[in-house]
């Protein structure tokens, strides 16, 4: 099971690369890659917490305040990315929305690494 859990961690890191890399490469517009990365983070993050909480042999202890904060930030990232992408498709770039999504995604990387 540890292997499966670690594979989900890999997809979580690839999702982080998509949302942050997609932001840096396409700003001030929101790219499709960034939107998919933002969706992937919510999904893979919830799977990680679900596995950590239910599979005791993994030996994981969930820091609930931390993951709830990450979830709230990730939902904001996805919301700004979805709205910014819809505008980009109509030929309109809304830079503040793109930077809000990208900046909050980077904030979540800090929370992931610094909050223990
Ligand atoms: C934009 C959204 C997100 C970004 C950029 C992000 C980024 C990261 C990064 C960089 C790590 C690796 C940190 C480390 O190993 O020290 C990580 C780990 C983790 N993330 Fe996220 N995350 C996001 C959203 C979420 C969400 C929504 C949840 C849960 C609801 C979540 C749950 C976790 C968990 C449980 C781990 C620990 C994995 C482990 O090492 O066992 N993340 N995240």
PDB file of N, CA, C and O and ligand atoms in Angstrom, residues 5-6 9 12-13 15-17 19-20 37-38 41-49 52 60 62 66-68 70-75 77 101 104-110 112-114 116, ligand 1:
ATOM      1  N   UNK A   5       0.360   4.605  -2.227  1.00  0.00           N
ATOM      2  CA  UNK A   5       0.325   5.941  -1.613  1.00  0.00           C
ATOM      3  C   UNK A   5       1.396   6.833  -2.252  1.00  0.00           C
ATOM      4  O   UNK A   5       1.122   7.979  -2.627  1.00  0.00           O
ATOM      5  N   UNK A   6       2.602   6.263  -2.434  1.00  0.00           N
ATOM      6  CA  UNK A   6       3.687   7.059  -3.023  1.00  0.00           C
ATOM      7  C   UNK A   6       3.397   7.441  -4.472  1.00  0.00           C
ATOM      8  O   UNK A   6       3.801   8.522  -4.921  1.00  0.00           O
ATOM      9  N   UNK A   9       1.349  10.409  -4.293  1.00  0.00           N
ATOM     10  CA  UNK A   9       2.214  11.572  -3.999  1.00  0.00           C
ATOM     11  C   UNK A   9       2.867  12.067  -5.296  1.00  0.00           C
ATOM     12  O   UNK A   9       2.943  13.278  -5.547  1.00  0.00           O
ATOM     13  N   UNK A  12       0.426  14.010  -7.185  1.00  0.00           N
ATOM     14  CA  UNK A  12       0.219  15.280  -6.473  1.00  0.00           C
ATOM     15  C   UNK A  12       1.347  16.264  -6.832  1.00  0.00           C
ATOM     16  O   UNK A  12       1.095  17.446  -7.053  1.00  0.00           O
ATOM     17  N   UNK A  13       2.547  15.764  -6.929  1.00  0.00           N
ATOM     18  CA  UNK A  13       3.686  16.637  -7.284  1.00  0.00           C
ATOM     19  C   UNK A  13       3.625  17.034  -8.754  1.00  0.00           C
ATOM     20  O   UNK A  13       3.956  18.177  -9.108  1.00  0.00           O
ATOM     21  N   UNK A  15       0.848  17.359 -10.435  1.00  0.00           N
ATOM     22  CA  UNK A  15      -0.229  18.354 -10.479  1.00  0.00           C
ATOM     23  C   UNK A  15       0.275  19.718 -10.041  1.00  0.00           C
ATOM     24  O   UNK A  15      -0.079  20.747 -10.631  1.00  0.00           O
ATOM     25  N   UNK A  16       1.119  19.723  -9.007  1.00  0.00           N
ATOM     26  CA  UNK A  16       1.718  20.980  -8.544  1.00  0.00           C
ATOM     27  C   UNK A  16       2.574  21.589  -9.660  1.00  0.00           C
ATOM     28  O   UNK A  16       2.521  22.790  -9.924  1.00  0.00           O
ATOM     29  N   UNK A  17       3.339  20.727 -10.371  1.00  0.00           N
ATOM     30  CA  UNK A  17       4.170  21.221 -11.479  1.00  0.00           C
ATOM     31  C   UNK A  17       3.275  21.813 -12.580  1.00  0.00           C
ATOM     32  O   UNK A  17       3.610  22.849 -13.171  1.00  0.00           O
ATOM     33  N   UNK A  19       0.188  23.153 -12.302  1.00  0.00           N
ATOM     34  CA  UNK A  19      -0.476  24.408 -11.942  1.00  0.00           C
ATOM     35  C   UNK A  19       0.540  25.552 -11.841  1.00  0.00           C
ATOM     36  O   UNK A  19       0.311  26.642 -12.383  1.00  0.00           O
ATOM     37  N   UNK A  20       1.693  25.299 -11.230  1.00  0.00           N
ATOM     38  CA  UNK A  20       2.696  26.377 -11.083  1.00  0.00           C
ATOM     39  C   UNK A  20       3.409  26.615 -12.427  1.00  0.00           C
ATOM     40  O   UNK A  20       3.570  27.766 -12.857  1.00  0.00           O
ATOM     41  N   UNK A  37      -4.199  21.116 -13.608  1.00  0.00           N
ATOM     42  CA  UNK A  37      -3.341  20.963 -12.434  1.00  0.00           C
ATOM     43  C   UNK A  37      -4.092  21.310 -11.164  1.00  0.00           C
ATOM     44  O   UNK A  37      -4.001  20.603 -10.154  1.00  0.00           O
ATOM     45  N   UNK A  38      -4.865  22.401 -11.208  1.00  0.00           N
ATOM     46  CA  UNK A  38      -5.625  22.836 -10.029  1.00  0.00           C
ATOM     47  C   UNK A  38      -6.665  21.787  -9.628  1.00  0.00           C
ATOM     48  O   UNK A  38      -6.835  21.490  -8.439  1.00  0.00           O
ATOM     49  N   UNK A  41      -4.931  18.738  -8.020  1.00  0.00           N
ATOM     50  CA  UNK A  41      -4.455  18.926  -6.645  1.00  0.00           C
ATOM     51  C   UNK A  41      -5.541  18.638  -5.619  1.00  0.00           C
ATOM     52  O   UNK A  41      -5.268  18.045  -4.572  1.00  0.00           O
ATOM     53  N   UNK A  42      -6.762  19.070  -5.915  1.00  0.00           N
ATOM     54  CA  UNK A  42      -7.862  18.816  -4.971  1.00  0.00           C
ATOM     55  C   UNK A  42      -8.105  17.303  -4.876  1.00  0.00           C
ATOM     56  O   UNK A  42      -8.176  16.731  -3.785  1.00  0.00           O
ATOM     57  N   UNK A  43      -8.186  16.671  -6.062  1.00  0.00           N
ATOM     58  CA  UNK A  43      -8.487  15.242  -6.107  1.00  0.00           C
ATOM     59  C   UNK A  43      -7.383  14.409  -5.435  1.00  0.00           C
ATOM     60  O   UNK A  43      -7.655  13.604  -4.529  1.00  0.00           O
ATOM     61  N   UNK A  44      -6.137  14.617  -5.838  1.00  0.00           N
ATOM     62  CA  UNK A  44      -5.042  13.798  -5.293  1.00  0.00           C
ATOM     63  C   UNK A  44      -4.808  14.118  -3.814  1.00  0.00           C
ATOM     64  O   UNK A  44      -4.488  13.220  -3.028  1.00  0.00           O
ATOM     65  N   UNK A  45      -4.997  15.378  -3.419  1.00  0.00           N
ATOM     66  CA  UNK A  45      -4.833  15.752  -2.013  1.00  0.00           C
ATOM     67  C   UNK A  45      -5.848  15.037  -1.137  1.00  0.00           C
ATOM     68  O   UNK A  45      -5.504  14.499  -0.074  1.00  0.00           O
ATOM     69  N   UNK A  46      -7.114  14.986  -1.594  1.00  0.00           N
ATOM     70  CA  UNK A  46      -8.159  14.315  -0.811  1.00  0.00           C
ATOM     71  C   UNK A  46      -7.880  12.806  -0.745  1.00  0.00           C
ATOM     72  O   UNK A  46      -8.056  12.178   0.307  1.00  0.00           O
ATOM     73  N   UNK A  47      -7.397  12.229  -1.855  1.00  0.00           N
ATOM     74  CA  UNK A  47      -7.063  10.794  -1.847  1.00  0.00           C
ATOM     75  C   UNK A  47      -5.930  10.530  -0.836  1.00  0.00           C
ATOM     76  O   UNK A  47      -5.982   9.565  -0.060  1.00  0.00           O
ATOM     77  N   UNK A  48      -4.922  11.408  -0.814  1.00  0.00           N
ATOM     78  CA  UNK A  48      -3.808  11.227   0.140  1.00  0.00           C
ATOM     79  C   UNK A  48      -4.316  11.235   1.579  1.00  0.00           C
ATOM     80  O   UNK A  48      -3.943  10.373   2.382  1.00  0.00           O
ATOM     81  N   UNK A  49      -5.158  12.230   1.904  1.00  0.00           N
ATOM     82  CA  UNK A  49      -5.673  12.324   3.279  1.00  0.00           C
ATOM     83  C   UNK A  49      -6.545  11.109   3.593  1.00  0.00           C
ATOM     84  O   UNK A  49      -6.430  10.516   4.680  1.00  0.00           O
ATOM     85  N   UNK A  52      -4.228   8.159   4.187  1.00  0.00           N
ATOM     86  CA  UNK A  52      -3.467   8.313   5.434  1.00  0.00           C
ATOM     87  C   UNK A  52      -4.347   8.045   6.647  1.00  0.00           C
ATOM     88  O   UNK A  52      -3.907   7.449   7.638  1.00  0.00           O
ATOM     89  N   UNK A  60       0.935   7.062   8.846  1.00  0.00           N
ATOM     90  CA  UNK A  60       0.851   8.518   8.635  1.00  0.00           C
ATOM     91  C   UNK A  60      -0.033   9.164   9.694  1.00  0.00           C
ATOM     92  O   UNK A  60      -1.056   8.606  10.083  1.00  0.00           O
ATOM     93  N   UNK A  62      -2.149  12.611  10.142  1.00  0.00           N
ATOM     94  CA  UNK A  62      -2.583  13.776   9.365  1.00  0.00           C
ATOM     95  C   UNK A  62      -2.624  15.020  10.241  1.00  0.00           C
ATOM     96  O   UNK A  62      -3.205  14.994  11.326  1.00  0.00           O
ATOM     97  N   UNK A  66      -3.601  21.813   8.936  1.00  0.00           N
ATOM     98  CA  UNK A  66      -2.795  22.071   7.740  1.00  0.00           C
ATOM     99  C   UNK A  66      -3.526  21.638   6.461  1.00  0.00           C
ATOM    100  O   UNK A  66      -3.616  22.404   5.504  1.00  0.00           O
ATOM    101  N   UNK A  67      -4.070  20.417   6.437  1.00  0.00           N
ATOM    102  CA  UNK A  67      -4.695  19.959   5.187  1.00  0.00           C
ATOM    103  C   UNK A  67      -6.007  20.698   4.908  1.00  0.00           C
ATOM    104  O   UNK A  67      -6.353  20.927   3.747  1.00  0.00           O
ATOM    105  N   UNK A  68      -6.717  21.120   5.984  1.00  0.00           N
ATOM    106  CA  UNK A  68      -7.946  21.893   5.750  1.00  0.00           C
ATOM    107  C   UNK A  68      -7.582  23.262   5.160  1.00  0.00           C
ATOM    108  O   UNK A  68      -8.223  23.736   4.218  1.00  0.00           O
ATOM    109  N   UNK A  70      -4.928  23.862   3.353  1.00  0.00           N
ATOM    110  CA  UNK A  70      -4.532  23.592   1.964  1.00  0.00           C
ATOM    111  C   UNK A  70      -5.749  23.383   1.071  1.00  0.00           C
ATOM    112  O   UNK A  70      -5.755  23.811  -0.079  1.00  0.00           O
ATOM    113  N   UNK A  71      -6.775  22.712   1.603  1.00  0.00           N
ATOM    114  CA  UNK A  71      -7.981  22.463   0.809  1.00  0.00           C
ATOM    115  C   UNK A  71      -8.684  23.781   0.463  1.00  0.00           C
ATOM    116  O   UNK A  71      -9.082  23.999  -0.681  1.00  0.00           O
ATOM    117  N   UNK A  72      -8.804  24.667   1.470  1.00  0.00           N
ATOM    118  CA  UNK A  72      -9.460  25.964   1.229  1.00  0.00           C
ATOM    119  C   UNK A  72      -8.679  26.750   0.160  1.00  0.00           C
ATOM    120  O   UNK A  72      -9.257  27.268  -0.801  1.00  0.00           O
ATOM    121  N   UNK A  73      -7.349  26.782   0.311  1.00  0.00           N
ATOM    122  CA  UNK A  73      -6.507  27.505  -0.663  1.00  0.00           C
ATOM    123  C   UNK A  73      -6.643  26.862  -2.049  1.00  0.00           C
ATOM    124  O   UNK A  73      -6.787  27.559  -3.067  1.00  0.00           O
ATOM    125  N   UNK A  74      -6.640  25.513  -2.102  1.00  0.00           N
ATOM    126  CA  UNK A  74      -6.710  24.807  -3.387  1.00  0.00           C
ATOM    127  C   UNK A  74      -8.040  25.046  -4.096  1.00  0.00           C
ATOM    128  O   UNK A  74      -8.090  25.148  -5.328  1.00  0.00           O
ATOM    129  N   UNK A  75      -9.134  25.154  -3.315  1.00  0.00           N
ATOM    130  CA  UNK A  75     -10.447  25.430  -3.920  1.00  0.00           C
ATOM    131  C   UNK A  75     -10.443  26.843  -4.524  1.00  0.00           C
ATOM    132  O   UNK A  75     -10.962  27.067  -5.626  1.00  0.00           O
ATOM    133  N   UNK A  77      -7.751  28.392  -5.642  1.00  0.00           N
ATOM    134  CA  UNK A  77      -6.901  28.284  -6.842  1.00  0.00           C
ATOM    135  C   UNK A  77      -7.742  27.780  -8.017  1.00  0.00           C
ATOM    136  O   UNK A  77      -7.725  28.360  -9.107  1.00  0.00           O
ATOM    137  N   UNK A 101      -4.681  32.959  -8.793  1.00  0.00           N
ATOM    138  CA  UNK A 101      -4.613  31.491  -8.853  1.00  0.00           C
ATOM    139  C   UNK A 101      -3.173  31.018  -8.708  1.00  0.00           C
ATOM    140  O   UNK A 101      -2.876  30.121  -7.900  1.00  0.00           O
ATOM    141  N   UNK A 104      -1.676  31.831  -5.130  1.00  0.00           N
ATOM    142  CA  UNK A 104      -2.217  30.957  -4.082  1.00  0.00           C
ATOM    143  C   UNK A 104      -1.679  29.526  -4.223  1.00  0.00           C
ATOM    144  O   UNK A 104      -1.468  28.835  -3.218  1.00  0.00           O
ATOM    145  N   UNK A 105      -1.443  29.081  -5.463  1.00  0.00           N
ATOM    146  CA  UNK A 105      -0.859  27.743  -5.662  1.00  0.00           C
ATOM    147  C   UNK A 105       0.552  27.712  -5.054  1.00  0.00           C
ATOM    148  O   UNK A 105       0.930  26.745  -4.381  1.00  0.00           O
ATOM    149  N   UNK A 106       1.306  28.794  -5.279  1.00  0.00           N
ATOM    150  CA  UNK A 106       2.662  28.865  -4.710  1.00  0.00           C
ATOM    151  C   UNK A 106       2.580  28.936  -3.178  1.00  0.00           C
ATOM    152  O   UNK A 106       3.372  28.313  -2.470  1.00  0.00           O
ATOM    153  N   UNK A 107       1.563  29.660  -2.672  1.00  0.00           N
ATOM    154  CA  UNK A 107       1.355  29.701  -1.215  1.00  0.00           C
ATOM    155  C   UNK A 107       1.159  28.275  -0.678  1.00  0.00           C
ATOM    156  O   UNK A 107       1.693  27.917   0.378  1.00  0.00           O
ATOM    157  N   UNK A 108       0.416  27.444  -1.413  1.00  0.00           N
ATOM    158  CA  UNK A 108       0.176  26.071  -0.952  1.00  0.00           C
ATOM    159  C   UNK A 108       1.461  25.237  -0.948  1.00  0.00           C
ATOM    160  O   UNK A 108       1.601  24.331  -0.131  1.00  0.00           O
ATOM    161  N   UNK A 109       2.382  25.534  -1.853  1.00  0.00           N
ATOM    162  CA  UNK A 109       3.678  24.836  -1.825  1.00  0.00           C
ATOM    163  C   UNK A 109       4.417  25.201  -0.531  1.00  0.00           C
ATOM    164  O   UNK A 109       4.983  24.333   0.147  1.00  0.00           O
ATOM    165  N   UNK A 110       4.357  26.503  -0.165  1.00  0.00           N
ATOM    166  CA  UNK A 110       4.992  26.950   1.089  1.00  0.00           C
ATOM    167  C   UNK A 110       4.338  26.255   2.284  1.00  0.00           C
ATOM    168  O   UNK A 110       5.026  25.757   3.183  1.00  0.00           O
ATOM    169  N   UNK A 112       2.770  23.439   2.328  1.00  0.00           N
ATOM    170  CA  UNK A 112       3.130  22.012   2.298  1.00  0.00           C
ATOM    171  C   UNK A 112       4.514  21.782   2.898  1.00  0.00           C
ATOM    172  O   UNK A 112       4.728  20.834   3.654  1.00  0.00           O
ATOM    173  N   UNK A 113       5.445  22.672   2.586  1.00  0.00           N
ATOM    174  CA  UNK A 113       6.837  22.417   2.970  1.00  0.00           C
ATOM    175  C   UNK A 113       7.223  22.994   4.331  1.00  0.00           C
ATOM    176  O   UNK A 113       8.082  22.448   5.017  1.00  0.00           O
ATOM    177  N   UNK A 114       6.590  24.105   4.724  1.00  0.00           N
ATOM    178  CA  UNK A 114       7.068  24.829   5.919  1.00  0.00           C
ATOM    179  C   UNK A 114       6.266  24.484   7.183  1.00  0.00           C
ATOM    180  O   UNK A 114       6.799  24.488   8.283  1.00  0.00           O
ATOM    181  N   UNK A 116       4.782  22.236   9.792  1.00  0.00           N
ATOM    182  CA  UNK A 116       4.922  20.836  10.242  1.00  0.00           C
ATOM    183  C   UNK A 116       4.253  20.591  11.577  1.00  0.00           C
ATOM    184  O   UNK A 116       3.976  21.478  12.308  1.00  0.00           O
TER     185      UNK A 116
HETATM  186  C1  LIG B   1      -2.670  24.048  -5.211  1.00  0.00           C
HETATM  187  C2  LIG B   1      -2.824  23.018  -4.384  1.00  0.00           C
HETATM  188  C3  LIG B   1      -1.723  22.208  -3.734  1.00  0.00           C
HETATM  189  C4  LIG B   1      -0.363  22.288  -3.886  1.00  0.00           C
HETATM  190  C5  LIG B   1       0.451  23.242  -4.766  1.00  0.00           C
HETATM  191  C6  LIG B   1       0.212  21.245  -3.034  1.00  0.00           C
HETATM  192  C7  LIG B   1       1.576  20.982  -2.912  1.00  0.00           C
HETATM  193  C8  LIG B   1       2.111  19.953  -2.200  1.00  0.00           C
HETATM  194  C9  LIG B   1       3.533  19.609  -2.145  1.00  0.00           C
HETATM  195  C10 LIG B   1       4.640  20.390  -2.868  1.00  0.00           C
HETATM  196  C11 LIG B   1       3.659  18.532  -1.332  1.00  0.00           C
HETATM  197  C12 LIG B   1       4.960  17.797  -0.955  1.00  0.00           C
HETATM  198  C13 LIG B   1       5.495  18.374   0.341  1.00  0.00           C
HETATM  199  C14 LIG B   1       6.385  17.457   1.117  1.00  0.00           C
HETATM  200  O1  LIG B   1       6.500  16.265   0.786  1.00  0.00           O
HETATM  201  O2  LIG B   1       6.945  17.937   2.104  1.00  0.00           O
HETATM  202  C15 LIG B   1       2.339  18.162  -0.852  1.00  0.00           C
HETATM  203  C16 LIG B   1       2.083  17.115   0.011  1.00  0.00           C
HETATM  204  C17 LIG B   1       0.817  16.816   0.508  1.00  0.00           C
HETATM  205  N1  LIG B   1      -0.366  17.436   0.191  1.00  0.00           N
HETATM  206 FE1  LIG B   1      -0.595  18.978  -1.109  1.00  0.00          FE
HETATM  207  N2  LIG B   1      -0.809  20.568  -2.381  1.00  0.00           N
HETATM  208  C18 LIG B   1      -2.005  21.126  -2.783  1.00  0.00           C
HETATM  209  C19 LIG B   1      -3.265  20.756  -2.356  1.00  0.00           C
HETATM  210  C20 LIG B   1      -3.537  19.796  -1.416  1.00  0.00           C
HETATM  211  C21 LIG B   1      -4.852  19.474  -0.897  1.00  0.00           C
HETATM  212  C22 LIG B   1      -6.158  20.149  -1.349  1.00  0.00           C
HETATM  213  C23 LIG B   1      -4.686  18.501   0.031  1.00  0.00           C
HETATM  214  C24 LIG B   1      -5.704  17.788   0.884  1.00  0.00           C
HETATM  215  C25 LIG B   1      -6.938  18.112   1.060  1.00  0.00           C
HETATM  216  C26 LIG B   1      -3.273  18.168   0.088  1.00  0.00           C
HETATM  217  C27 LIG B   1      -2.714  17.198   0.890  1.00  0.00           C
HETATM  218  C28 LIG B   1      -1.382  16.853   0.912  1.00  0.00           C
HETATM  219  C29 LIG B   1      -0.824  15.777   1.732  1.00  0.00           C
HETATM  220  C30 LIG B   1      -1.600  14.863   2.674  1.00  0.00           C
HETATM  221  C31 LIG B   1       0.550  15.759   1.477  1.00  0.00           C
HETATM  222  C32 LIG B   1       1.614  14.853   2.154  1.00  0.00           C
HETATM  223  C33 LIG B   1       2.077  13.707   1.303  1.00  0.00           C
HETATM  224  C34 LIG B   1       3.127  12.892   2.084  1.00  0.00           C
HETATM  225  O3  LIG B   1       4.307  13.266   1.999  1.00  0.00           O
HETATM  226  O4  LIG B   1       2.729  11.944   2.767  1.00  0.00           O
HETATM  227  N3  LIG B   1      -2.605  18.985  -0.794  1.00  0.00           N
HETATM  228  N4  LIG B   1       1.418  19.036  -1.383  1.00  0.00           N
END
